[in-house]
mmCIF file of C-alpha atoms and ligand atoms in Angstrom:
data_model
loop_
_atom_site.group_PDB
_atom_site.id
_atom_site.type_symbol
_atom_site.label_atom_id
_atom_site.label_comp_id
_atom_site.label_asym_id
_atom_site.label_seq_id
_atom_site.Cartn_x
_atom_site.Cartn_y
_atom_site.Cartn_z
ATOM 1 C CA MET A 18 -0.097 0.084 0.132
ATOM 2 C CA SER A 19 1.077 3.747 -0.600
ATOM 3 C CA VAL A 20 -0.056 4.969 2.809
ATOM 4 C CA ASN A 21 2.064 2.824 5.435
ATOM 5 C CA LYS A 22 2.207 4.662 8.607
ATOM 6 C CA CYS A 23 -0.676 6.361 10.599
ATOM 7 C CA LEU A 24 -0.771 9.297 13.191
ATOM 8 C CA PHE A 25 -3.128 9.179 16.333
ATOM 9 C CA PRO A 26 -3.446 12.258 17.792
ATOM 10 C CA VAL A 27 -4.187 11.202 21.661
ATOM 11 C CA ALA A 28 -2.663 14.335 24.000
ATOM 12 C CA GLY A 29 -5.965 15.763 24.390
ATOM 13 C CA LEU A 30 -6.817 15.898 28.150
ATOM 14 C CA GLY A 31 -10.567 14.451 28.035
ATOM 15 C CA THR A 32 -11.739 17.061 30.267
ATOM 16 C CA ARG A 33 -15.363 15.892 29.574
ATOM 17 C CA PHE A 34 -15.245 13.072 30.705
ATOM 18 C CA LEU A 35 -13.392 13.908 34.263
ATOM 19 C CA PRO A 36 -12.942 12.964 37.059
ATOM 20 C CA VAL A 37 -12.714 9.570 35.251
ATOM 21 C CA THR A 38 -10.518 10.729 32.941
ATOM 22 C CA LYS A 39 -7.974 11.993 35.925
ATOM 23 C CA GLU A 40 -5.612 9.041 35.542
ATOM 24 C CA LEU A 41 -7.182 7.100 32.503
ATOM 25 C CA ALA A 42 -6.559 8.113 29.080
ATOM 26 C CA LYS A 43 -10.106 8.962 27.472
ATOM 27 C CA GLU A 44 -9.228 6.630 24.415
ATOM 28 C CA MET A 45 -9.328 3.599 27.081
ATOM 29 C CA LEU A 46 -13.167 4.013 27.514
ATOM 30 C CA PRO A 47 -14.749 1.217 26.670
ATOM 31 C CA LEU A 48 -17.063 0.916 23.582
ATOM 32 C CA VAL A 49 -18.834 -2.484 24.422
ATOM 33 C CA ASN A 50 -15.779 -4.742 25.541
ATOM 34 C CA LYS A 51 -13.253 -2.945 23.504
ATOM 35 C CA PRO A 52 -11.163 0.475 24.218
ATOM 36 C CA ILE A 53 -11.926 3.282 21.987
ATOM 37 C CA ILE A 54 -8.556 3.207 20.412
ATOM 38 C CA SER A 55 -8.575 -0.136 19.657
ATOM 39 C CA TYR A 56 -11.282 0.444 16.875
ATOM 40 C CA GLY A 57 -8.870 3.408 15.301
ATOM 41 C CA VAL A 58 -6.008 1.068 15.333
ATOM 42 C CA GLU A 59 -7.969 -2.044 13.876
ATOM 43 C CA GLU A 60 -9.078 0.494 11.247
ATOM 44 C CA ALA A 61 -5.685 1.806 10.468
ATOM 45 C CA ARG A 62 -4.197 -1.903 10.277
ATOM 46 C CA ASN A 63 -6.905 -2.983 8.215
ATOM 47 C CA SER A 64 -6.348 0.114 5.930
ATOM 48 C CA GLY A 65 -3.016 -1.658 5.269
ATOM 49 C CA CYS A 66 -0.874 0.676 7.478
ATOM 50 C CA GLU A 67 1.778 -1.122 9.728
ATOM 51 C CA SER A 68 3.459 1.371 11.731
ATOM 52 C CA ILE A 69 0.941 3.427 13.863
ATOM 53 C CA VAL A 70 2.121 6.370 15.423
ATOM 54 C CA MET A 71 0.691 7.906 18.923
ATOM 55 C CA VAL A 72 1.108 11.655 20.077
ATOM 56 C CA THR A 73 0.820 10.915 23.635
ATOM 57 C CA GLY A 74 0.831 13.634 26.372
ATOM 58 C CA ARG A 75 0.679 13.216 30.326
ATOM 59 C CA ALA A 76 -1.851 10.309 31.997
ATOM 60 C CA LYS A 77 -1.465 8.484 28.586
ATOM 61 C CA LYS A 78 -0.042 5.600 30.275
ATOM 62 C CA SER A 79 -2.570 3.190 30.164
ATOM 63 C CA LEU A 80 -2.462 3.703 26.047
ATOM 64 C CA GLU A 81 1.514 2.385 25.917
ATOM 65 C CA ASP A 82 0.493 -0.699 28.202
ATOM 66 C CA TYR A 83 -2.443 -1.544 26.472
ATOM 67 C CA PHE A 84 -0.251 -2.188 23.154
ATOM 68 C CA ASP A 85 2.822 -4.102 25.216
ATOM 69 C CA ARG A 86 3.200 -7.822 26.009
ATOM 70 C CA SER A 87 1.743 -8.262 29.260
ATOM 71 C CA PHE A 88 4.071 -11.430 30.515
ATOM 72 C CA GLU A 89 2.428 -12.050 33.862
ATOM 73 C CA LEU A 90 -1.395 -12.344 32.457
ATOM 74 C CA GLU A 91 -0.418 -14.278 29.028
ATOM 75 C CA GLU A 92 0.981 -16.800 31.802
ATOM 76 C CA LEU A 93 -1.876 -16.594 34.306
ATOM 77 C CA LEU A 94 -4.411 -17.230 31.050
ATOM 78 C CA LYS A 95 -2.172 -20.152 29.641
ATOM 79 C CA SER A 96 -1.728 -22.189 32.954
ATOM 80 C CA ARG A 97 -5.742 -21.528 33.668
ATOM 81 C CA GLY A 98 -6.228 -23.337 30.207
ATOM 82 C CA LYS A 99 -7.243 -19.742 28.755
ATOM 83 C CA ASN A 100 -6.531 -19.967 25.762
ATOM 84 C CA ASP A 101 -8.958 -17.803 23.788
ATOM 85 C CA LEU A 102 -7.850 -15.144 26.217
ATOM 86 C CA TYR A 103 -4.301 -15.935 25.760
ATOM 87 C CA GLU A 104 -4.178 -15.652 21.943
ATOM 88 C CA LEU A 105 -6.462 -12.202 21.894
ATOM 89 C CA MET A 106 -3.670 -10.894 24.682
ATOM 90 C CA ILE A 107 -0.952 -11.796 22.406
ATOM 91 C CA LYS A 108 -2.839 -10.416 19.134
ATOM 92 C CA ILE A 109 -3.282 -7.437 21.123
ATOM 93 C CA SER A 110 0.377 -6.709 21.327
ATOM 94 C CA ASN A 111 1.009 -7.671 17.587
ATOM 95 C CA ILE A 112 -1.517 -5.691 15.888
ATOM 96 C CA ALA A 113 0.987 -2.947 14.597
ATOM 97 C CA GLU A 114 4.402 -1.563 15.507
ATOM 98 C CA ILE A 115 3.175 1.118 17.732
ATOM 99 C CA LEU A 116 5.902 4.454 18.365
ATOM 100 C CA PHE A 117 4.761 7.135 20.802
ATOM 101 C CA VAL A 118 5.838 10.599 20.299
ATOM 102 C CA ARG A 119 5.310 13.047 23.316
ATOM 103 C CA GLN A 120 3.307 16.505 22.873
ATOM 104 C CA ARG A 121 4.743 18.732 25.310
ATOM 105 C CA GLU A 122 2.169 21.533 24.960
ATOM 106 C CA PRO A 123 -1.525 21.214 24.102
ATOM 107 C CA LEU A 124 -1.386 23.902 21.045
ATOM 108 C CA GLY A 125 -3.543 22.300 18.999
ATOM 109 C CA LEU A 126 -4.303 18.980 16.257
ATOM 110 C CA GLY A 127 -1.943 20.778 13.730
ATOM 111 C CA HIS A 128 0.709 21.367 16.378
ATOM 112 C CA ALA A 129 -0.043 17.435 17.420
ATOM 113 C CA VAL A 130 0.719 16.386 13.842
ATOM 114 C CA LEU A 131 3.670 18.303 13.343
ATOM 115 C CA CYS A 132 5.086 16.457 16.655
ATOM 116 C CA GLY A 133 4.893 13.228 14.064
ATOM 117 C CA GLU A 134 7.291 14.732 11.392
ATOM 118 C CA PRO A 135 10.174 13.051 12.816
ATOM 119 C CA ILE A 136 8.466 9.668 11.775
ATOM 120 C CA CYS A 137 6.450 10.264 8.949
ATOM 121 C CA HIS A 138 8.356 13.065 7.099
ATOM 122 C CA GLY A 139 9.167 12.225 3.669
ATOM 123 C CA GLU A 140 5.944 10.153 2.782
ATOM 124 C CA TYR A 141 2.130 10.001 2.461
ATOM 125 C CA PHE A 142 0.669 9.222 5.748
ATOM 126 C CA GLY A 143 -2.706 8.617 7.200
ATOM 127 C CA VAL A 144 -4.132 10.325 10.573
ATOM 128 C CA ILE A 145 -7.226 9.071 12.345
ATOM 129 C CA LEU A 146 -8.961 11.181 15.378
ATOM 130 C CA PRO A 147 -9.942 8.228 17.685
ATOM 131 C CA ASP A 148 -13.011 10.091 19.443
ATOM 132 C CA ASP A 149 -14.312 9.461 15.537
ATOM 133 C CA VAL A 150 -15.041 5.973 15.621
ATOM 134 C CA PHE A 151 -16.418 4.257 12.693
ATOM 135 C CA ILE A 152 -18.508 1.316 11.820
ATOM 136 C CA SER A 153 -18.233 0.045 7.728
ATOM 137 C CA ASP A 154 -17.740 -3.004 5.479
ATOM 138 C CA GLU A 155 -14.645 -1.161 4.541
ATOM 139 C CA PRO A 156 -12.658 0.907 6.598
ATOM 140 C CA VAL A 157 -13.242 4.539 6.320
ATOM 141 C CA LEU A 158 -9.332 5.053 6.092
ATOM 142 C CA SER A 159 -8.948 3.073 3.822
ATOM 143 C CA GLN A 160 -11.737 4.233 1.636
ATOM 144 C CA LEU A 161 -9.201 7.564 1.820
ATOM 145 C CA ILE A 162 -6.097 5.706 0.815
ATOM 146 C CA LYS A 163 -7.995 4.245 -2.407
ATOM 147 C CA ILE A 164 -8.773 7.690 -3.544
ATOM 148 C CA HIS A 165 -5.094 8.713 -2.786
ATOM 149 C CA ASP A 166 -4.193 5.865 -4.941
ATOM 150 C CA ARG A 167 -5.835 6.837 -7.793
ATOM 151 C CA LEU A 168 -5.685 10.423 -8.019
ATOM 152 C CA GLY A 169 -2.806 11.568 -5.530
ATOM 153 C CA GLY A 170 -2.746 14.226 -3.313
ATOM 154 C CA THR A 171 -4.494 14.988 0.295
ATOM 155 C CA VAL A 172 -7.476 13.661 0.881
ATOM 156 C CA VAL A 173 -10.294 14.431 4.185
ATOM 157 C CA ALA A 174 -13.011 12.359 4.792
ATOM 158 C CA LEU A 175 -16.868 13.999 4.547
ATOM 159 C CA GLU A 176 -19.862 13.703 6.339
ATOM 160 C CA GLU A 177 -22.761 16.520 5.219
ATOM 161 C CA VAL A 178 -24.314 17.818 8.378
ATOM 162 C CA SER A 179 -26.935 19.990 9.298
ATOM 163 C CA PRO A 180 -26.567 23.954 9.098
ATOM 164 C CA GLU A 181 -26.617 24.258 12.798
ATOM 165 C CA ASP A 182 -23.826 21.782 13.423
ATOM 166 C CA THR A 183 -21.122 23.284 10.797
ATOM 167 C CA SER A 184 -19.555 25.605 13.704
ATOM 168 C CA ARG A 185 -18.683 22.399 15.168
ATOM 169 C CA TYR A 186 -16.151 21.003 12.415
ATOM 170 C CA GLY A 187 -13.927 21.910 9.360
ATOM 171 C CA ILE A 188 -16.011 22.953 6.835
ATOM 172 C CA VAL A 189 -15.163 22.800 3.203
ATOM 173 C CA GLN A 190 -15.788 24.831 -0.188
ATOM 174 C CA SER A 191 -16.294 22.036 -2.875
ATOM 175 C CA GLU A 192 -17.003 20.315 -6.110
ATOM 176 C CA GLU A 193 -18.103 17.308 -6.813
ATOM 177 C CA VAL A 194 -16.179 15.642 -9.086
ATOM 178 C CA GLU A 195 -17.644 11.837 -9.260
ATOM 179 C CA PRO A 196 -20.294 10.182 -6.857
ATOM 180 C CA GLY A 197 -19.078 10.849 -3.474
ATOM 181 C CA VAL A 198 -15.745 11.907 -4.473
ATOM 182 C CA HIS A 199 -15.554 16.210 -3.928
ATOM 183 C CA ARG A 200 -12.205 18.638 -5.072
ATOM 184 C CA ILE A 201 -11.804 20.798 -2.589
ATOM 185 C CA PHE A 202 -11.038 24.663 -2.755
ATOM 186 C CA ASP A 203 -11.580 25.866 0.690
ATOM 187 C CA MET A 204 -12.098 24.759 3.841
ATOM 188 C CA VAL A 205 -12.472 26.876 7.277
ATOM 189 C CA GLU A 206 -11.920 25.818 10.994
ATOM 190 C CA LYS A 207 -15.709 26.124 12.973
ATOM 191 C CA PRO A 208 -17.289 29.316 10.776
ATOM 192 C CA LYS A 209 -19.403 30.964 12.967
ATOM 193 C CA PRO A 210 -23.056 29.992 12.325
ATOM 194 C CA GLY A 211 -24.363 31.084 9.214
ATOM 195 C CA THR A 212 -21.180 31.374 7.706
ATOM 196 C CA ALA A 213 -19.937 28.230 6.179
ATOM 197 C CA PRO A 214 -19.427 27.559 2.870
ATOM 198 C CA SER A 215 -21.295 24.468 2.711
ATOM 199 C CA ASN A 216 -22.642 21.837 5.062
ATOM 200 C CA TYR A 217 -19.790 19.375 4.264
ATOM 201 C CA ALA A 218 -17.922 18.308 7.561
ATOM 202 C CA ILE A 219 -14.454 17.457 7.698
ATOM 203 C CA MET A 220 -14.714 13.959 9.564
ATOM 204 C CA GLY A 221 -11.398 12.374 11.424
ATOM 205 C CA ARG A 222 -9.586 10.580 8.710
ATOM 206 C CA TYR A 223 -6.975 12.071 6.626
ATOM 207 C CA VAL A 224 -4.250 11.047 4.109
ATOM 208 C CA LEU A 225 -1.606 13.677 4.156
ATOM 209 C CA SER A 226 1.202 15.107 2.386
ATOM 210 C CA PRO A 227 4.342 15.523 3.840
ATOM 211 C CA LEU A 228 3.831 18.921 2.146
ATOM 212 C CA ILE A 229 1.988 19.160 5.370
ATOM 213 C CA PHE A 230 5.043 19.694 7.874
ATOM 214 C CA PRO A 231 6.651 23.235 6.459
ATOM 215 C CA ILE A 232 3.427 24.483 6.478
ATOM 216 C CA LEU A 233 2.355 23.897 10.009
ATOM 217 C CA ALA A 234 6.068 24.749 11.088
ATOM 218 C CA GLY A 235 5.417 28.624 9.817
ATOM 219 C CA GLN A 236 1.597 28.555 10.801
ATOM 220 C CA ASN A 237 0.160 30.952 13.102
ATOM 221 C CA THR A 238 -2.964 30.069 15.646
ATOM 222 C CA GLY A 239 -6.366 29.868 14.275
ATOM 223 C CA ALA A 240 -9.945 29.029 15.742
ATOM 224 C CA GLY A 241 -9.737 28.475 19.323
ATOM 225 C CA GLY A 242 -6.258 29.915 19.473
ATOM 226 C CA GLU A 243 -4.547 26.919 18.137
ATOM 227 C CA ILE A 244 -2.525 25.599 15.474
ATOM 228 C CA GLN A 245 -5.180 23.976 13.184
ATOM 229 C CA LEU A 246 -4.571 21.405 11.029
ATOM 230 C CA THR A 247 -7.657 23.093 8.932
ATOM 231 C CA ASP A 248 -5.524 25.928 8.283
ATOM 232 C CA ALA A 249 -2.409 23.901 6.968
ATOM 233 C CA ILE A 250 -4.744 21.889 4.506
ATOM 234 C CA LYS A 251 -6.457 25.038 3.359
ATOM 235 C CA LYS A 252 -2.954 26.618 2.160
ATOM 236 C CA ILE A 253 -2.638 23.102 -0.118
ATOM 237 C CA ALA A 254 -6.138 23.320 -1.332
ATOM 238 C CA VAL A 255 -6.328 27.081 -1.818
ATOM 239 C CA THR A 256 -2.484 27.211 -3.815
ATOM 240 C CA GLY A 257 -3.301 24.126 -5.519
ATOM 241 C CA ILE A 258 0.304 22.597 -5.263
ATOM 242 C CA GLU A 259 -1.233 19.351 -5.222
ATOM 243 C CA PRO A 260 -4.759 18.592 -5.525
ATOM 244 C CA VAL A 261 -6.968 18.152 -1.788
ATOM 245 C CA TRP A 262 -9.974 15.604 -2.372
ATOM 246 C CA GLY A 263 -12.881 14.953 -0.157
ATOM 247 C CA VAL A 264 -14.503 11.375 0.431
ATOM 248 C CA VAL A 265 -18.389 11.316 1.762
ATOM 249 C CA TYR A 266 -17.400 8.129 3.994
ATOM 250 C CA LYS A 267 -19.458 4.715 3.559
ATOM 251 C CA GLY A 268 -20.240 3.579 7.081
ATOM 252 C CA ARG A 269 -21.629 4.951 10.939
ATOM 253 C CA ARG A 270 -19.923 7.262 12.996
ATOM 254 C CA PHE A 271 -19.565 7.610 16.346
ATOM 255 C CA ASP A 272 -18.828 10.872 18.192
ATOM 256 C CA CYS A 273 -17.106 9.298 21.077
ATOM 257 C CA GLY A 274 -15.149 12.578 22.365
ATOM 258 C CA THR A 275 -18.815 13.836 24.244
ATOM 259 C CA GLN A 276 -20.134 12.062 27.162
ATOM 260 C CA LYS A 277 -24.113 12.051 25.297
ATOM 261 C CA GLY A 278 -22.166 10.286 21.914
ATOM 262 C CA TRP A 279 -19.806 7.926 23.993
ATOM 263 C CA LEU A 280 -23.142 6.529 25.207
ATOM 264 C CA SER A 281 -24.912 6.267 22.254
ATOM 265 C CA ALA A 282 -22.436 4.313 20.459
ATOM 266 C CA ASN A 283 -22.204 1.956 23.949
ATOM 267 C CA VAL A 284 -26.089 1.544 23.393
ATOM 268 C CA GLU A 285 -25.807 1.565 19.560
ATOM 269 C CA LEU A 286 -22.946 -1.299 19.237
ATOM 270 C CA ALA A 287 -24.568 -3.540 22.309
ATOM 271 C CA LEU A 288 -27.541 -3.535 20.281
ATOM 272 C CA ASP A 289 -25.800 -4.942 17.283
ATOM 273 C CA THR A 290 -24.379 -7.736 19.483
ATOM 274 C CA PRO A 291 -27.069 -10.563 20.145
ATOM 275 C CA GLU A 292 -25.797 -11.287 23.674
ATOM 276 C CA LEU A 293 -26.350 -7.721 25.091
ATOM 277 C CA ARG A 294 -29.235 -6.671 22.810
ATOM 278 C CA ASP A 295 -31.810 -8.054 25.197
ATOM 279 C CA VAL A 296 -30.425 -6.016 27.824
ATOM 280 C CA ILE A 297 -30.777 -3.074 26.708
ATOM 281 C CA TYR A 298 -34.744 -3.498 25.451
ATOM 282 C CA GLU A 299 -35.495 -5.504 28.984
ATOM 283 C CA ILE A 300 -34.050 -1.929 30.573
ATOM 284 C CA VAL A 301 -35.730 -0.198 28.531
ATOM 285 C CA ASP A 302 -39.643 -2.121 28.368
ATOM 286 C CA ARG A 303 -39.082 -2.065 32.160
ATOM 287 C CA ARG A 304 -38.404 1.593 32.925
ATOM 288 C CA ARG A 305 -41.196 2.240 30.032
ATOM 289 C CA ALA A 306 -43.737 0.466 32.406
ATOM 290 C CA GLU A 307 -42.745 2.054 35.714
HETATM 291 C C1 LIG B 401 -10.979 18.280 14.690
HETATM 292 C C2 LIG B 401 -10.894 19.593 13.257
HETATM 293 C C3 LIG B 401 -12.280 19.417 12.507
HETATM 294 C C4 LIG B 401 -12.750 18.284 12.216
HETATM 295 C C5 LIG B 401 -13.285 17.671 13.795
HETATM 296 C C6 LIG B 401 -13.594 16.247 13.082
HETATM 297 O O1 LIG B 401 -11.918 19.333 15.960
HETATM 298 O O2 LIG B 401 -9.967 20.283 13.708
HETATM 299 O O3 LIG B 401 -11.761 20.161 11.460
HETATM 300 O O4 LIG B 401 -14.278 18.474 11.566
HETATM 301 O O5 LIG B 401 -11.840 17.445 14.641
HETATM 302 O O6 LIG B 401 -14.189 15.086 14.728
HETATM 303 P P1 LIG B 401 -12.117 19.167 16.835
HETATM 304 O O7 LIG B 401 -13.226 18.125 17.220
HETATM 305 O O8 LIG B 401 -10.581 19.008 17.654
HETATM 306 O O9 LIG B 401 -12.817 19.738 17.646
#
């Protein structure tokens, strides 16, 4: 595959989930039986990325430990004949080569991506924002990589959102060039209500060009006083040094960056799991009858 590395910005403090995130990385919160991060890592792996780069910060030790070997636990499971669980533990620690770099200051998503430069420079690489969890037949990152392989350049995932929601996202100005594929000419991070150039929002999947690094390095702060990734991609789109494409992804998205979104994702995924579905229906039926 043309894209071998995938960067995960995971330095965020997770203040929306305090106090649970005081010690635990928000990416380790469970979505049914797996931590949020493993959905993103599996997606990267199933999209052909063999190396994962996690840009971490303080209180993220649990992430490193999760993907590490756990000899004591493995021995215990083996000695008790719990072979399925033993295999599962080995599979998690072997899923990919995972490298960790530290974002020392919370200066924004663009800055987090720049922290990955020592590992990702000189090649196209994927970016997954793990708060956006996608359930799809074909991994969403792979849908983007296919367009990159065919048309070249930078690619972002797009979703059409309602006009009231445009101020929460990066919004593009684009033209559809084939069904579900847009050429992007401009973009704006979190436009003020009523000023968005379209209803197409960037969702947390990207194929980025190595051209992004010098742009990010020289970039001023943008929306929210942060160094924004959207502003750097916009420079590539506006100058046309190389094309920027948007792919209206096929799949379901769960925004696990908020308590409501995380809870809905758990309920939805539990309803998708035959052994758990009835638990939800029984509770709802009982509470409705009260
Ligand atoms: C980030 C990006 C934004 C994008 C969003 C998708 O925003 O800056 O362009 O639309 O992710 O989830 P954040 O959610 O970090 O505020």
